[in-house]
GROMACS .gro file of C-alpha atoms in nm:
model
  186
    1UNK     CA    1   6.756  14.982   6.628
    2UNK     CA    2   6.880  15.159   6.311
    3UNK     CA    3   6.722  15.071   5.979
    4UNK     CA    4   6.922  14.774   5.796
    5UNK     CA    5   7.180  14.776   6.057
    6UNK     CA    6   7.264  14.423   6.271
    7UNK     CA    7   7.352  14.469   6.628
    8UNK     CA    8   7.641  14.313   6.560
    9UNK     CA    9   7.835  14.091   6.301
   10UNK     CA   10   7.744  13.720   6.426
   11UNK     CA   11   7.366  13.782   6.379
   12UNK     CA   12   7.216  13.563   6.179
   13UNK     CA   13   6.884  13.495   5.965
   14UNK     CA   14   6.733  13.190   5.787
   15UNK     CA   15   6.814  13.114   5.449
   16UNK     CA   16   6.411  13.012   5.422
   17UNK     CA   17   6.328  13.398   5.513
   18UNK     CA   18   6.588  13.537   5.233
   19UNK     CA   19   6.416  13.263   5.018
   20UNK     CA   20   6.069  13.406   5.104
   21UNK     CA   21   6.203  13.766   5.040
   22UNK     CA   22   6.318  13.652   4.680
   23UNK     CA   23   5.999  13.471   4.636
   24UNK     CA   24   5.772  13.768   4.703
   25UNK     CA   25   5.931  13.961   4.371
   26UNK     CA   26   5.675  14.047   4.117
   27UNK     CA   27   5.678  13.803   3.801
   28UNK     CA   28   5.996  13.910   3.626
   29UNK     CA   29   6.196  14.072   3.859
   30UNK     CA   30   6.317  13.784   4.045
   31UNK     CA   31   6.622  13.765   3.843
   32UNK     CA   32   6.730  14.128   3.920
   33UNK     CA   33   6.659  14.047   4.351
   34UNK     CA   34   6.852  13.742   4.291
   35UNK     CA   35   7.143  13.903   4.125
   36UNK     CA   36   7.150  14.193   4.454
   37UNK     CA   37   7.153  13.944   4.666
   38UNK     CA   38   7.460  13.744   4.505
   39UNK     CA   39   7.677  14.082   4.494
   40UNK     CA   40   7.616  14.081   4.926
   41UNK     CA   41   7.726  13.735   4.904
   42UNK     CA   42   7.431  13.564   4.964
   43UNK     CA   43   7.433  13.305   4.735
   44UNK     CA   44   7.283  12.893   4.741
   45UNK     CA   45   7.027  12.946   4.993
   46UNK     CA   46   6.926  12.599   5.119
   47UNK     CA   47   6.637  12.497   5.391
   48UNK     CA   48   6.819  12.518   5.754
   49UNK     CA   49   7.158  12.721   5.622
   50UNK     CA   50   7.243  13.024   5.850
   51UNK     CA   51   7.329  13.355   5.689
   52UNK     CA   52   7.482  13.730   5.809
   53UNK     CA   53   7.192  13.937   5.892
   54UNK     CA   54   7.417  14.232   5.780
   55UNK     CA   55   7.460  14.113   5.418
   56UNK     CA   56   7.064  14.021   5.403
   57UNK     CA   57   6.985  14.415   5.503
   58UNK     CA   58   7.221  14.566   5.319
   59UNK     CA   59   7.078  14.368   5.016
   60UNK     CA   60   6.753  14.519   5.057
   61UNK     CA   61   6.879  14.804   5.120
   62UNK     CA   62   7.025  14.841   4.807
   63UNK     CA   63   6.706  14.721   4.678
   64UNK     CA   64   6.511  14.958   4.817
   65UNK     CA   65   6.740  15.236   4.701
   66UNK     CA   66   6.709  15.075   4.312
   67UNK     CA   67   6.364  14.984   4.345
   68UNK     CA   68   6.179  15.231   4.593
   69UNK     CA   69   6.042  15.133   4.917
   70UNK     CA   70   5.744  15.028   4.766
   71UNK     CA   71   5.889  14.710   4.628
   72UNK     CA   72   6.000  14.620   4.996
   73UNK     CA   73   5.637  14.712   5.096
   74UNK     CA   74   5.515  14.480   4.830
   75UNK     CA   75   5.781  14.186   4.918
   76UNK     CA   76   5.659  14.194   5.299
   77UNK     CA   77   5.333  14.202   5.213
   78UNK     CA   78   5.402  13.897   5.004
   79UNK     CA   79   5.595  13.737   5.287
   80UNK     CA   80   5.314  13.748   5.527
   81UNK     CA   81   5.058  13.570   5.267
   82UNK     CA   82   5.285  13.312   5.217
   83UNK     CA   83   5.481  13.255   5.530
   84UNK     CA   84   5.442  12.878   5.702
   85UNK     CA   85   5.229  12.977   6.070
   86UNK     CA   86   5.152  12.792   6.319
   87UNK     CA   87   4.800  12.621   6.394
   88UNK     CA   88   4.565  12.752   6.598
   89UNK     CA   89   4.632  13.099   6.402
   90UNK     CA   90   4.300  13.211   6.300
   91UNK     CA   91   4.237  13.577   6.359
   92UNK     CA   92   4.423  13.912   6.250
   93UNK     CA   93   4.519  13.983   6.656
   94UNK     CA   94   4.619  13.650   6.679
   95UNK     CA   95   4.866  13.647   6.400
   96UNK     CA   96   5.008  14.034   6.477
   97UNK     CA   97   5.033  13.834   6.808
   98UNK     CA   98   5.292  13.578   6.696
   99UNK     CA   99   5.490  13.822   6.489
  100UNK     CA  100   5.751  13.850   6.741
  101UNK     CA  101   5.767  13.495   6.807
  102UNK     CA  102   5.838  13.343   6.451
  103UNK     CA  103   6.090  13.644   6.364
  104UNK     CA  104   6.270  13.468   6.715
  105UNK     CA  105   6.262  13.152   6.534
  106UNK     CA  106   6.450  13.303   6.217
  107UNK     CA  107   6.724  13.489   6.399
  108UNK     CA  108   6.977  13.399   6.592
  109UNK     CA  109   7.330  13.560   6.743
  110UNK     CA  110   7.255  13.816   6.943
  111UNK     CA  111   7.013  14.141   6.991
  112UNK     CA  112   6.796  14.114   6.662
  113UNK     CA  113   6.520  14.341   6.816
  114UNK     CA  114   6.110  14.278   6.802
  115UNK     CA  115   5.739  14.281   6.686
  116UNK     CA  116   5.511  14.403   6.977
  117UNK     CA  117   5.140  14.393   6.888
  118UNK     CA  118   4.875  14.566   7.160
  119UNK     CA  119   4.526  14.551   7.059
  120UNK     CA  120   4.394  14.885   7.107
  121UNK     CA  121   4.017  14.877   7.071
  122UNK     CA  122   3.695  14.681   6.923
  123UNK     CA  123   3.402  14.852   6.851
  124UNK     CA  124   3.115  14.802   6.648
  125UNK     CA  125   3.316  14.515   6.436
  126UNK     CA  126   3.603  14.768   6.384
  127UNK     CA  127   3.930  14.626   6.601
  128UNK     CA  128   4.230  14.843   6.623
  129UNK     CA  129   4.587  14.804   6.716
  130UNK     CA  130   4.968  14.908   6.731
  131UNK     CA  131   5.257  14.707   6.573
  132UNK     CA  132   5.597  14.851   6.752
  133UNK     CA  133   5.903  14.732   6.578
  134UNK     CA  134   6.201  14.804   6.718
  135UNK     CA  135   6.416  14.603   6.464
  136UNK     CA  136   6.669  14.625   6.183
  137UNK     CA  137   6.433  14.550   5.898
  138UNK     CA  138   6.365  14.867   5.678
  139UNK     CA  139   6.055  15.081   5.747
  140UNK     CA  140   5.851  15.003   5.438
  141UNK     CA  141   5.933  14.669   5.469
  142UNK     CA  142   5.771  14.584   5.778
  143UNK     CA  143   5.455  14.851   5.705
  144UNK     CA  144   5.426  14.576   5.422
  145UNK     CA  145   5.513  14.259   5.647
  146UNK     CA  146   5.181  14.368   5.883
  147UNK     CA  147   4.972  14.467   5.571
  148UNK     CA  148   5.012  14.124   5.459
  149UNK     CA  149   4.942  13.927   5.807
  150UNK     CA  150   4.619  14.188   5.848
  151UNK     CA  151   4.497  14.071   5.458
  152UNK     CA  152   4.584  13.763   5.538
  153UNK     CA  153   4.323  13.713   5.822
  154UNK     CA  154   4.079  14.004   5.812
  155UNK     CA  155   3.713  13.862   5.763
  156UNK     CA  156   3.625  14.112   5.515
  157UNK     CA  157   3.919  14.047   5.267
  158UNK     CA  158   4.149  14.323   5.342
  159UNK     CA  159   3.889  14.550   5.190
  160UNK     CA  160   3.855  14.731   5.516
  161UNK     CA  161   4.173  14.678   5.665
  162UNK     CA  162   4.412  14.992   5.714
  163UNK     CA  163   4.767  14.984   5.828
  164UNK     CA  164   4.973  15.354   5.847
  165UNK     CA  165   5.287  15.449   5.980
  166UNK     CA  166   5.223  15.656   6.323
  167UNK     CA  167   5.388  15.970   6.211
  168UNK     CA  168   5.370  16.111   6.605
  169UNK     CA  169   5.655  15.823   6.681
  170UNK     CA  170   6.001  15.803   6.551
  171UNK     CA  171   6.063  15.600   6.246
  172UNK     CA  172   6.391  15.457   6.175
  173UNK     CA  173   6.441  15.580   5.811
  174UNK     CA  174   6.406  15.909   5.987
  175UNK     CA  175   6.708  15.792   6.257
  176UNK     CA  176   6.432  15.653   6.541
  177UNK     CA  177   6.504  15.354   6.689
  178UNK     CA  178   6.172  15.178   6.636
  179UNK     CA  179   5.853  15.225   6.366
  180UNK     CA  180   5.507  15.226   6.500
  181UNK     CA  181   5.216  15.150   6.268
  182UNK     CA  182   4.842  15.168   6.319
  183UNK     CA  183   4.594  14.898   6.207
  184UNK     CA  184   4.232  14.816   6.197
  185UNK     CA  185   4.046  14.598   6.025
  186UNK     CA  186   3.718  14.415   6.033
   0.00000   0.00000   0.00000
C-alpha cells in the first residue's frame, strides 16, 4: 500500500487511535498536532466516533513534512507504551504478535492492509524477528509503533533492543508497497 494513502474513501479509523496519536506529542507541542489535525477536519474526537482514514494520514503527513519523521517515530513509539492490550500479553513476540489484530479492531471499511510478525531466531537470550507492514501508515511511523511494543516488553528495558528498517526490501516512502523492519531484543 502507498504511504498515507487509504484504499479507498469509506475507510475508517478510531477516534481513540487519533486520540493516542495526539497524546504521544512531546510536552508542548500538543497544541500545534491538534491544530493539523483540525485543518484535515478532524475535530471533537470522542471514545467510539468513526473517522476518514484519509484525513487522519494526510494529517500526519503534513506533520511529518513540518516536523520530520522523527516526530512520527517518536508518536508511535509513544503509542505502543501507552496503547490498552489485551491480557495474557506478556512477551515482546507475543505483542509484535497481536499487532495485526488490534490495528483490525481500529479500522474498518475496506482494505486497510497489515502487521505480520515472524520470529526469526533465539539464540543465546538474543530473539530476532521481522515486522512486514504492508499498510498506509507512514514509514517512520510504524519503525516507531514496533520500537515502542519491543521497549515495552523486552526484559532488559529496551537497552538491548534494536529495531531497523530492512533496507534490502522496498519501503513505501521510497514507492514500495510494504516496510520491513528487523528486531531483536533480549
Amino acid at each position: 500500500m502507498a504511504e498515507f494513502k487509504a484504499s479507498g474513501p469509506q475507510i475508517e479509523v478510531l477516534g481513540e487511535v487519533i486520540q493516542a496519536f495526539l497524546d504521544g506529542f512531546p510536552t508542548g507541542t500538543e497544541a500545534v498536532g491538534a491544530r493539523i489535525l483540525e485543518s484535515h477536519g478532524i475535530t471533537d474526537l470522542r471514545p467510539g466516533q468513526w473517522c476518514r482514514l484519509q484525513s487522519f494520514l494526510d494529517a500526519m503527513k503534513e506533520i511529518g513534512d513540518k516536523l520530520g519523521s522523527h516526530m512520527l517515530t517518536r508518536i508511535g513509539a509513544q503509542i505502543a507504551s501507552n496503547a490498552q492490550l489485551p491480557p495474557g500479553l506478556d512477551s515482546v513476540e507475543k505483542c509484535l504478535e497481536s499487532v495485526d489484530v488490534a490495528y483490525h479492531m481500529n479500522h474498518r471499511g475496506g482494505e486497510i492492509g497489515r502487521y505480520h510478525f515472524t520470529l526469526e531466531a533465539s539464540e543465546g537470550g538474543l530473539q530476532r524477528g521481522k515486522m512486514v507492514c504492508p499498510n498506509p501508515y507512514g514509514c517512520s511511523f510504524d519503525k516507531g509503533v514496533v520500537e515502542g511494543f519491543v521497549a515495552r516488553f523486552s526484559t532488559d528495558g529496551s537497552g538491548g533492543a534494536l529495531v531497523r528498517h530492512d533496507d534490502s526490501q522496498p519501503c513505501r516512502h521510497k514507492g514500495g508497497d510494504s516496510c520491513t523492519y528487523l528486531v531483536a531484543w533480549k
